[in-house]
Coordinates of N, CA and C in Angstrom, one line a residue:
Chain K
Q28 N -13.5 10.5 -23.9 CA -13.2 11.1 -22.6 C -12.3 10.1 -21.8
K29 N -11.2 10.6 -21.2 CA -10.3 9.8 -20.4 C -11.0 9.4 -19.2
E30 N -10.7 8.2 -18.6 CA -11.3 7.8 -17.4 C -10.9 8.7 -16.2
V31 N -9.6 9.1 -16.2 CA -9.1 10.0 -15.2 C -8.5 11.2 -15.8
E32 N -8.8 12.4 -15.3 CA -8.3 13.6 -15.9 C -7.5 14.3 -14.7
Q33 N -6.3 14.8 -15.1 CA -5.5 15.5 -14.1 C -4.8 16.6 -14.8
D34 N -4.9 17.8 -14.2 CA -4.2 19.0 -14.8 C -2.7 18.8 -14.7
P35 N -2.0 18.7 -15.9 CA -0.5 18.4 -15.8 C 0.3 19.5 -15.3
G36 N -0.3 20.7 -15.1 CA 0.6 21.9 -14.7 C 1.5 22.3 -15.8
P37 N 2.7 22.8 -15.5 CA 3.3 22.7 -14.2 C 2.8 23.8 -13.2
L38 N 2.9 23.5 -11.9 CA 2.4 24.3 -10.8 C 3.6 24.8 -10.0
S39 N 3.8 26.1 -9.8 CA 4.9 26.6 -9.1 C 4.4 27.5 -8.0
V40 N 4.8 27.2 -6.7 CA 4.3 28.0 -5.6 C 5.4 28.3 -4.6
P41 N 5.3 29.4 -3.8 CA 6.4 29.7 -2.8 C 6.3 28.7 -1.6
E42 N 7.4 28.5 -1.0 CA 7.5 27.7 0.2 C 6.5 28.2 1.2
G43 N 5.9 27.3 1.9 CA 4.9 27.6 2.9 C 3.5 27.7 2.4
A44 N 3.3 27.7 1.1 CA 1.9 27.9 0.6 C 1.1 26.6 0.7
I45 N -0.2 26.7 0.7 CA -1.1 25.5 0.6 C -1.2 25.1 -0.9
V46 N -1.0 23.9 -1.1 CA -1.1 23.4 -2.5 C -2.4 22.5 -2.6
S47 N -3.1 22.7 -3.7 CA -4.3 21.8 -4.0 C -4.1 21.1 -5.4
L48 N -4.1 19.8 -5.3 CA -4.0 19.0 -6.6 C -5.3 18.2 -6.7
N49 N -5.7 18.1 -8.0 CA -7.1 17.6 -8.2 C -7.1 16.6 -9.4
C50 N -8.1 15.7 -9.3 CA -8.4 14.8 -10.4 C -9.9 14.6 -10.5
T51 N -10.3 14.4 -11.7 CA -11.7 14.0 -11.9 C -11.7 12.7 -12.6
Y52 N -12.8 12.0 -12.5 CA -12.9 10.7 -13.1 C -14.3 10.4 -13.6
S53 N -14.5 9.4 -14.4 CA -15.8 9.2 -15.0 C -16.4 7.8 -14.6
N54 N -15.5 6.9 -14.1 CA -16.0 5.5 -13.8 C -16.5 5.5 -12.4
S55 N -17.8 5.3 -12.2 CA -18.4 5.3 -10.9 C -18.1 4.0 -10.1
A56 N -17.5 3.0 -10.8 CA -17.1 1.8 -10.1 C -15.8 2.0 -9.2
F57 N -15.1 3.1 -9.4 CA -13.8 3.3 -8.7 C -14.1 3.4 -7.2
Q58 N -13.4 2.6 -6.4 CA -13.6 2.6 -4.9 C -12.3 3.0 -4.2
Y59 N -11.2 2.7 -4.8 CA -9.9 2.9 -4.2 C -9.2 4.1 -4.9
F60 N -8.7 5.0 -4.1 CA -8.2 6.3 -4.6 C -6.8 6.5 -4.0
M61 N -5.8 6.7 -4.8 CA -4.4 6.8 -4.3 C -3.7 8.0 -4.9
W62 N -2.8 8.5 -4.2 CA -1.9 9.6 -4.7 C -0.5 9.0 -4.6
Y63 N 0.2 9.1 -5.7 CA 1.6 8.7 -5.8 C 2.5 10.0 -6.0
R64 N 3.7 9.9 -5.4 CA 4.6 11.0 -5.6 C 5.8 10.4 -6.4
Q65 N 6.3 11.2 -7.4 CA 7.4 10.7 -8.2 C 8.4 11.8 -8.3
Y66 N 9.6 11.6 -7.7 CA 10.7 12.5 -7.8 C 11.3 12.3 -9.2
S67 N 12.1 13.3 -9.6 CA 12.7 13.3 -11.0 C 13.5 12.1 -11.1
R68 N 13.3 11.3 -12.2 CA 14.1 10.2 -12.6 C 14.0 9.0 -11.6
K69 N 12.9 8.9 -10.9 CA 12.6 7.9 -9.9 C 11.3 7.2 -10.3
G70 N 11.0 6.1 -9.7 CA 9.7 5.4 -9.8 C 8.7 6.1 -8.9
P71 N 7.4 6.0 -9.2 CA 6.4 6.5 -8.3 C 6.4 5.8 -6.9
E72 N 6.0 6.4 -5.9 CA 5.8 5.8 -4.6 C 4.5 6.3 -4.0
L73 N 3.9 5.4 -3.3 CA 2.6 5.7 -2.7 C 2.7 6.8 -1.6
L74 N 1.9 7.8 -1.7 CA 1.8 8.9 -0.7 C 0.7 8.7 0.2
M75 N -0.5 8.5 -0.3 CA -1.7 8.3 0.5 C -2.8 7.5 -0.3
Y76 N -3.6 6.8 0.4 CA -4.7 6.1 -0.2 C -6.0 6.4 0.6
T77 N -7.1 6.3 -0.1 CA -8.4 6.4 0.5 C -9.4 5.4 -0.1
Y78 N -10.1 4.8 0.8 CA -11.1 3.9 0.3 C -12.5 4.5 0.4
S79 N -13.2 4.6 -0.7 CA -14.5 5.2 -0.8 C -14.5 6.7 -0.5
S80 N -15.5 7.3 0.0 CA -15.5 8.7 0.1 C -14.9 9.2 1.5
G81 N -14.7 10.5 1.6 CA -14.2 11.0 2.9 C -12.9 11.6 2.8
N82 N -12.3 12.0 3.9 CA -11.1 12.7 4.1 C -10.1 11.8 4.8
K83 N -8.8 12.0 4.5 CA -7.8 11.3 5.3 C -6.6 12.2 5.4
E84 N -6.1 12.3 6.6 CA -5.0 13.2 6.9 C -3.7 12.5 7.3
D85 N -2.6 12.9 6.8 CA -1.3 12.3 7.3 C -0.3 13.4 7.3
G86 N 0.0 14.0 8.5 CA 0.9 15.1 8.6 C 0.4 16.3 7.8
R87 N 1.3 16.7 6.9 CA 0.9 17.9 6.1 C 0.0 17.6 4.9
F88 N -0.3 16.4 4.7 CA -1.0 15.9 3.6 C -2.5 15.5 3.9
T89 N -3.4 16.0 3.1 CA -4.8 15.6 3.3 C -5.4 15.2 1.9
A90 N -6.0 14.0 1.9 CA -6.6 13.5 0.7 C -8.1 13.5 0.9
Q91 N -8.8 14.0 -0.1 CA -10.3 14.1 -0.1 C -10.9 13.4 -1.3
V92 N -12.0 12.7 -1.0 CA -12.7 12.0 -2.1 C -14.2 12.5 -2.1
D93 N -14.7 12.9 -3.2 CA -16.1 13.3 -3.3 C -16.7 12.4 -4.4
K94 N -17.2 11.3 -4.1 CA -17.7 10.4 -5.1 C -18.9 10.9 -5.8
S95 N -19.7 11.7 -5.2 CA -20.9 12.3 -5.8 C -20.5 13.2 -7.0
S96 N -19.4 13.8 -6.9 CA -18.9 14.7 -7.9 C -17.8 14.1 -8.8
K97 N -17.4 12.9 -8.4 CA -16.3 12.1 -9.1 C -15.1 13.0 -9.1
Y98 N -14.6 13.4 -7.9 CA -13.6 14.4 -7.8 C -12.7 14.1 -6.6
I99 N -11.4 14.1 -6.8 CA -10.5 13.8 -5.6 C -9.5 14.9 -5.6
S100 N -9.0 15.2 -4.3 CA -8.1 16.2 -4.1 C -7.0 15.8 -3.2
L101 N -5.8 16.4 -3.3 CA -4.7 16.3 -2.4 C -4.3 17.7 -2.0
F102 N -4.3 17.9 -0.7 CA -3.8 19.2 -0.1 C -2.5 19.0 0.6
I103 N -1.6 19.9 0.3 CA -0.3 20.0 1.0 C -0.2 21.3 1.8
R104 N -0.1 21.2 3.1 CA 0.0 22.4 3.9 C 1.5 22.7 4.2
D105 N 1.8 23.9 4.4 CA 3.2 24.3 4.7 C 4.2 23.7 3.8
S106 N 4.0 23.9 2.5 CA 4.7 23.2 1.5 C 6.2 23.5 1.6
Q107 N 7.0 22.5 1.3 CA 8.5 22.5 1.4 C 9.1 22.3 0.1
P108 N 10.3 22.8 -0.1 CA 11.0 22.5 -1.4 C 11.2 21.0 -1.7
S109 N 11.2 20.2 -0.6 CA 11.4 18.7 -0.8 C 10.1 18.1 -1.3
D110 N 9.0 18.9 -1.3 CA 7.7 18.4 -1.9 C 7.7 18.6 -3.4
S111 N 8.7 19.2 -4.0 CA 8.8 19.4 -5.4 C 8.9 18.0 -6.1
A112 N 7.9 17.7 -6.9 CA 7.8 16.3 -7.5 C 6.6 16.3 -8.5
T113 N 6.5 15.2 -9.2 CA 5.2 15.0 -9.9 C 4.3 14.2 -9.1
Y114 N 3.0 14.6 -9.0 CA 2.0 13.9 -8.2 C 1.0 13.3 -9.1
L115 N 0.8 12.0 -9.0 CA -0.1 11.2 -9.8 C -1.2 10.7 -9.0
C116 N -2.5 10.9 -9.5 CA -3.6 10.3 -8.9 C -3.8 8.9 -9.5
A117 N -4.3 8.0 -8.8 CA -4.6 6.7 -9.3 C -5.8 6.1 -8.7
M118 N -6.6 5.3 -9.4 CA -7.8 4.8 -8.8 C -8.1 3.4 -9.4
S119 N -9.0 2.7 -8.7 CA -9.3 1.3 -9.1 C -10.6 0.9 -8.5
P120 N -11.3 0.0 -9.1 CA -12.5 -0.6 -8.5 C -12.1 -1.8 -7.6
Q121 N -10.9 -2.2 -7.6 CA -10.5 -3.4 -6.9 C -9.2 -3.4 -6.3
G122 N -8.9 -2.4 -5.4 CA -7.6 -2.4 -4.7 C -6.5 -2.0 -5.5
A123 N -5.3 -2.6 -5.3 CA -4.1 -2.2 -5.9 C -4.0 -2.7 -7.4
Q124 N -4.9 -3.6 -7.7 CA -4.8 -4.1 -9.1 C -5.5 -3.2 -10.1
K125 N -5.0 -3.2 -11.3 CA -5.7 -2.5 -12.4 C -5.9 -1.0 -12.1
L126 N -4.8 -0.4 -11.6 CA -4.9 1.0 -11.3 C -5.0 1.8 -12.7
V127 N -5.8 2.9 -12.6 CA -5.8 3.8 -13.7 C -5.2 5.1 -13.2
F128 N -4.2 5.6 -13.9 CA -3.5 6.8 -13.5 C -3.9 8.1 -14.2
G129 N -3.9 9.2 -13.5 CA -4.0 10.5 -14.2 C -2.6 10.8 -14.8
Q130 N -2.6 12.0 -15.5 CA -1.4 12.3 -16.3 C -0.3 12.8 -15.4
G131 N -0.6 13.2 -14.1 CA 0.4 13.7 -13.2 C 0.5 15.2 -13.3
T132 N 0.7 15.8 -12.1 CA 0.9 17.3 -12.0 C 2.3 17.5 -11.5
R133 N 3.1 18.3 -12.3 CA 4.5 18.6 -11.9 C 4.4 19.8 -11.0
L134 N 4.9 19.7 -9.7 CA 4.8 20.7 -8.7 C 6.2 21.2 -8.3
T135 N 6.4 22.5 -8.3 CA 7.7 23.0 -7.8 C 7.4 24.0 -6.6
I136 N 8.1 23.8 -5.5 CA 8.0 24.7 -4.4 C 9.3 25.5 -4.3
N137 N 9.1 26.8 -4.4 CA 10.3 27.7 -4.5 C 10.6 28.2 -3.1
P138 N 11.9 28.1 -2.8 CA 12.4 28.6 -1.4 C 12.2 30.1 -1.3
Chain O
N5 N 15.0 -6.3 2.0 CA 14.4 -6.5 0.7 C 14.9 -5.5 -0.3
A6 N 15.2 -5.9 -1.5 CA 15.6 -4.9 -2.5 C 14.4 -4.3 -3.2
G7 N 13.2 -5.0 -3.0 CA 12.0 -4.4 -3.6 C 11.9 -4.9 -5.1
V8 N 11.6 -3.9 -6.0 CA 11.5 -4.1 -7.4 C 12.8 -3.6 -8.1
T9 N 13.5 -4.4 -8.8 CA 14.7 -4.0 -9.5 C 14.5 -4.2 -11.0
Q10 N 15.1 -3.2 -11.7 CA 15.0 -3.2 -13.2 C 16.4 -3.0 -13.8
T11 N 16.6 -3.8 -14.8 CA 17.9 -3.6 -15.6 C 17.5 -3.6 -17.1
P12 N 18.2 -2.8 -18.0 CA 19.2 -1.8 -17.6 C 18.6 -0.5 -17.1
K13 N 19.3 0.4 -16.7 CA 18.8 1.7 -16.3 C 18.6 2.6 -17.6
F14 N 19.5 2.5 -18.5 CA 19.4 3.2 -19.8 C 19.7 2.3 -20.9
R15 N 19.2 2.6 -22.1 CA 19.5 1.9 -23.3 C 19.1 2.7 -24.5
I16 N 20.0 2.7 -25.5 CA 19.7 3.2 -26.8 C 19.7 2.1 -27.8
L17 N 18.6 2.0 -28.6 CA 18.4 1.0 -29.6 C 18.3 1.7 -31.0
K18 N 18.7 0.9 -32.0 CA 18.5 1.3 -33.3 C 17.1 0.8 -33.8
I19 N 16.5 1.5 -34.7 CA 15.2 1.0 -35.3 C 15.4 -0.4 -35.8
G20 N 14.4 -1.3 -35.4 CA 14.4 -2.7 -35.8 C 15.1 -3.7 -34.9
Q21 N 15.9 -3.1 -33.9 CA 16.6 -4.0 -33.0 C 15.6 -4.5 -32.0
S22 N 16.0 -5.6 -31.2 CA 15.2 -6.1 -30.2 C 15.9 -6.1 -28.9
M23 N 15.2 -6.1 -27.8 CA 15.8 -6.2 -26.5 C 14.8 -6.6 -25.4
T24 N 15.3 -7.1 -24.3 CA 14.5 -7.5 -23.1 C 14.8 -6.6 -22.0
L25 N 13.8 -6.0 -21.4 CA 13.9 -5.3 -20.1 C 13.6 -6.3 -19.0
Q26 N 14.5 -6.3 -18.0 CA 14.4 -7.2 -16.9 C 13.7 -6.6 -15.7
C27 N 12.9 -7.4 -15.0 CA 12.3 -6.9 -13.8 C 12.2 -8.1 -12.8
T28 N 12.7 -7.8 -11.6 CA 12.6 -8.8 -10.5 C 12.1 -8.2 -9.2
Q29 N 11.3 -9.0 -8.5 CA 10.8 -8.5 -7.2 C 11.0 -9.6 -6.2
D30 N 11.4 -9.2 -4.9 CA 11.7 -10.1 -3.9 C 10.7 -10.1 -2.7
M31 N 9.5 -9.6 -3.0 CA 8.4 -9.4 -2.0 C 7.4 -10.5 -2.1
N32 N 7.6 -11.5 -2.9 CA 6.6 -12.6 -3.1 C 5.3 -12.1 -3.5
H33 N 5.2 -11.1 -4.3 CA 3.9 -10.5 -4.8 C 3.4 -11.4 -6.0
N34 N 2.1 -11.5 -6.0 CA 1.5 -12.3 -7.1 C 1.4 -11.4 -8.4
Y35 N 1.0 -10.2 -8.2 CA 0.7 -9.3 -9.4 C 2.0 -8.6 -9.8
M36 N 2.2 -8.5 -11.1 CA 3.3 -7.7 -11.6 C 2.8 -7.0 -12.9
Y37 N 3.4 -5.8 -13.1 CA 2.9 -4.9 -14.2 C 4.1 -4.3 -14.9
W38 N 3.8 -4.0 -16.2 CA 4.7 -3.1 -17.0 C 4.0 -1.9 -17.4
Y39 N 4.6 -0.7 -17.2 CA 4.0 0.5 -17.6 C 5.0 1.3 -18.5
R40 N 4.5 2.1 -19.3 CA 5.4 3.1 -20.0 C 4.9 4.5 -19.6
Q41 N 5.9 5.4 -19.5 CA 5.5 6.8 -19.1 C 6.1 7.7 -20.1
D42 N 5.3 8.4 -20.8 CA 5.7 9.4 -21.8 C 5.5 10.8 -21.1
P43 N 6.3 11.8 -21.5 CA 6.2 13.1 -20.9 C 4.7 13.7 -20.9
G44 N 4.3 14.0 -19.7 CA 2.9 14.6 -19.5 C 1.8 13.7 -19.8
M45 N 2.1 12.4 -19.9 CA 1.0 11.4 -20.2 C 0.7 10.4 -19.2
G46 N 1.3 10.5 -18.0 CA 1.0 9.6 -16.9 C 1.6 8.2 -17.2
L47 N 1.0 7.2 -16.6 CA 1.5 5.8 -16.8 C 0.4 5.0 -17.6
K48 N 0.9 4.4 -18.6 CA 0.0 3.5 -19.4 C 0.4 2.1 -19.2
L49 N -0.6 1.2 -18.9 CA -0.3 -0.2 -18.7 C -0.1 -0.9 -20.0
I50 N 1.1 -1.7 -20.0 CA 1.4 -2.4 -21.2 C 0.9 -3.9 -21.1
Y51 N 1.4 -4.6 -20.1 CA 1.0 -5.9 -19.8 C 1.0 -6.1 -18.3
Y52 N 0.2 -7.1 -17.8 CA 0.3 -7.4 -16.4 C 0.2 -8.9 -16.2
S53 N 0.5 -9.4 -15.0 CA 0.5 -10.8 -14.7 C -0.1 -11.0 -13.3
V54 N -1.0 -12.0 -13.2 CA -1.6 -12.2 -11.8 C -0.9 -13.4 -11.1
G55 N 0.1 -14.0 -11.8 CA 0.8 -15.1 -11.2 C 1.6 -15.8 -12.2
A56 N 2.5 -16.6 -11.8 CA 3.4 -17.4 -12.7 C 2.6 -18.1 -13.8
G57 N 2.9 -17.9 -15.0 CA 2.3 -18.6 -16.1 C 1.0 -17.9 -16.7
I58 N 0.7 -16.7 -16.1 CA -0.6 -16.0 -16.5 C -0.2 -14.6 -16.8
T59 N -0.5 -14.2 -18.0 CA -0.3 -12.8 -18.4 C -1.5 -12.3 -19.2
D60 N -1.6 -11.0 -19.2 CA -2.7 -10.4 -20.0 C -2.4 -9.0 -20.5
K61 N -3.0 -8.6 -21.5 CA -2.7 -7.3 -22.1 C -3.3 -6.1 -21.3
G62 N -2.6 -5.0 -21.4 CA -3.1 -3.8 -20.8 C -3.6 -2.9 -21.9
E63 N -3.4 -1.6 -21.7 CA -3.9 -0.6 -22.6 C -3.1 -0.4 -23.9
V64 N -1.8 -0.6 -23.8 CA -0.9 -0.4 -25.0 C 0.0 -1.6 -25.2
P65 N -0.4 -2.8 -25.6 CA 0.4 -3.9 -25.7 C 1.2 -4.1 -27.0
N66 N 0.8 -3.4 -28.0 CA 1.3 -3.6 -29.4 C 2.8 -3.3 -29.4
G67 N 3.6 -4.3 -29.9 CA 5.0 -4.1 -30.1 C 5.8 -4.7 -28.9
Y68 N 5.1 -5.3 -28.0 CA 5.7 -5.9 -26.7 C 5.2 -7.3 -26.5
N69 N 6.1 -8.0 -25.8 CA 5.7 -9.4 -25.3 C 6.2 -9.6 -23.9
V70 N 5.5 -10.4 -23.2 CA 5.9 -10.7 -21.8 C 5.9 -12.2 -21.5
S71 N 6.5 -12.6 -20.5 CA 6.4 -14.0 -20.0 C 6.5 -13.9 -18.5
R72 N 6.0 -14.9 -17.8 CA 6.1 -15.0 -16.3 C 6.3 -16.5 -15.9
S73 N 7.5 -16.9 -15.9 CA 7.8 -18.3 -15.6 C 8.0 -18.5 -14.1
T74 N 8.3 -17.4 -13.3 CA 8.5 -17.5 -11.9 C 7.7 -16.4 -11.2
T75 N 7.5 -16.5 -9.9 CA 6.9 -15.4 -9.2 C 7.7 -14.1 -9.2
E76 N 9.0 -14.3 -9.2 CA 9.9 -13.1 -9.0 C 10.2 -12.3 -10.3
D77 N 10.2 -13.0 -11.5 CA 10.6 -12.3 -12.7 C 9.5 -12.0 -13.7
F78 N 9.6 -10.9 -14.3 CA 8.6 -10.5 -15.3 C 9.3 -9.7 -16.4
P79 N 9.9 -10.4 -17.4 CA 10.7 -9.6 -18.4 C 9.7 -9.1 -19.5
L80 N 10.1 -8.0 -20.1 CA 9.3 -7.3 -21.1 C 10.2 -7.3 -22.4
R81 N 9.7 -7.9 -23.5 CA 10.4 -8.0 -24.7 C 9.9 -7.0 -25.7
L82 N 10.9 -6.3 -26.3 CA 10.6 -5.4 -27.4 C 11.1 -6.0 -28.7
E83 N 10.2 -6.3 -29.7 CA 10.6 -6.8 -30.9 C 10.5 -5.7 -32.0
L84 N 11.5 -5.6 -32.8 CA 11.5 -4.6 -33.9 C 11.2 -3.2 -33.4
A85 N 12.2 -2.7 -32.6 CA 12.0 -1.4 -31.9 C 11.7 -0.3 -32.9
A86 N 10.8 0.6 -32.5 CA 10.4 1.8 -33.3 C 10.5 3.0 -32.5
P87 N 10.7 4.2 -33.1 CA 10.9 5.5 -32.4 C 9.7 5.7 -31.4
S88 N 8.5 5.2 -31.7 CA 7.4 5.4 -30.8 C 7.5 4.7 -29.5
Q89 N 8.5 3.8 -29.4 CA 8.7 3.1 -28.2 C 9.7 3.8 -27.3
T90 N 10.2 4.9 -27.7 CA 11.0 5.7 -26.8 C 10.2 6.2 -25.6
S91 N 10.6 5.8 -24.4 CA 9.8 6.1 -23.3 C 10.6 5.7 -22.0
V92 N 10.0 5.9 -20.9 CA 10.6 5.4 -19.6 C 9.6 4.2 -19.2
Y93 N 10.2 3.1 -19.0 CA 9.5 1.9 -18.6 C 9.6 1.5 -17.2
F94 N 8.4 1.4 -16.5 CA 8.4 1.0 -15.1 C 7.8 -0.4 -14.9
C95 N 8.4 -1.1 -14.1 CA 7.9 -2.4 -13.6 C 7.3 -2.2 -12.2
A96 N 6.2 -2.8 -11.9 CA 5.7 -2.7 -10.5 C 5.1 -4.1 -10.1
S97 N 4.9 -4.2 -8.8 CA 4.3 -5.4 -8.2 C 3.4 -5.1 -7.1
S98 N 2.4 -6.0 -6.8 CA 1.5 -5.8 -5.7 C 1.1 -7.1 -5.2
P99 N 0.6 -7.2 -3.9 CA 0.1 -8.4 -3.4 C -1.3 -8.6 -3.8
R100 N -1.9 -9.8 -3.5 CA -3.2 -10.1 -4.1 C -4.3 -9.9 -3.1
S101 N -4.0 -9.4 -1.9 CA -5.0 -9.4 -0.8 C -6.2 -8.5 -1.1
G102 N -6.0 -7.4 -1.9 CA -7.2 -6.6 -2.2 C -7.5 -5.6 -1.1
R103 N -6.7 -5.5 0.0 CA -7.0 -4.6 1.1 C -6.7 -3.2 0.6
P104 N -7.5 -2.2 1.2 CA -7.2 -0.8 0.7 C -5.8 -0.3 0.9
A105 N -5.1 -0.9 1.9 CA -3.7 -0.4 2.2 C -2.7 -1.0 1.2
D106 N -3.1 -2.0 0.4 CA -2.2 -2.5 -0.6 C -1.9 -1.5 -1.6
T107 N -0.7 -1.6 -2.2 CA -0.3 -0.7 -3.2 C 0.6 -1.4 -4.2
Q108 N 0.8 -0.7 -5.3 CA 1.8 -1.1 -6.3 C 3.2 -0.5 -5.9
Y109 N 4.2 -1.4 -5.9 CA 5.5 -0.9 -5.6 C 6.3 -0.9 -7.0
F110 N 6.9 0.3 -7.2 CA 7.5 0.5 -8.5 C 9.0 0.4 -8.5
G111 N 9.6 -0.1 -9.6 CA 11.0 -0.1 -9.8 C 11.5 1.3 -10.2
P112 N 12.8 1.4 -10.3 CA 13.4 2.7 -10.7 C 13.3 3.2 -12.1
G113 N 12.9 2.2 -13.0 CA 12.6 2.6 -14.4 C 13.8 2.3 -15.3
T114 N 13.5 2.1 -16.6 CA 14.5 2.0 -17.6 C 14.2 3.0 -18.7
R115 N 15.2 3.9 -19.0 CA 15.0 4.9 -20.0 C 15.5 4.4 -21.3
L116 N 14.5 4.2 -22.3 CA 14.8 3.6 -23.6 C 14.7 4.7 -24.7
T117 N 15.7 4.8 -25.5 CA 15.6 5.7 -26.7 C 15.8 4.8 -27.9
V118 N 14.9 5.0 -28.9 CA 15.0 4.3 -30.2 C 15.3 5.3 -31.3
L119 N 16.5 5.1 -31.9 CA 16.9 6.1 -32.9 C 17.0 5.4 -34.3

């Protein structure tokens, strides 16, 4: 069993839709949870981070962590074509070091 | 700050050839990492370094070597290239503070094809 599982998609939705991206994990020691966005032919860049359980909101993006279920989610409201990218979840027991990444979900927002 | 820079951007190698992928960061970060990314497979850690002179293996180190003689540079060496090493290689760096807001900063990647 992989430590982090993420549906690779691809996922295609119309502009303005609410998008839900998810990851499950097996290591209960994970405390730091991150979402990276990767545009085509670019390096990943940090989108959001959450420490331990709970929700975090940043504009149109909301990150949720449910440690009891070992499940994290990223919601995108009012999705835009510029949100088209691959989204990678990442997690670690100790901050930015030794991140374990999911496979990435390729998302396309259609105008 | 330029952040994390990688050279070359693209390279085609023949089986059995060797090459070095260069990575430099100007953020004075202690930690540096090398990943490979295959289609639909996410990022797999090859090697990492916690500071100059200290390196350690990641998940997929076979066929690669690294060195870290300075804080800024972390080159990745491929010896005897094989088709299985065809991938996109990313270098990243992060500070050592361990705060939740810390993150890994990635370079633009090197696309390597081994034929």
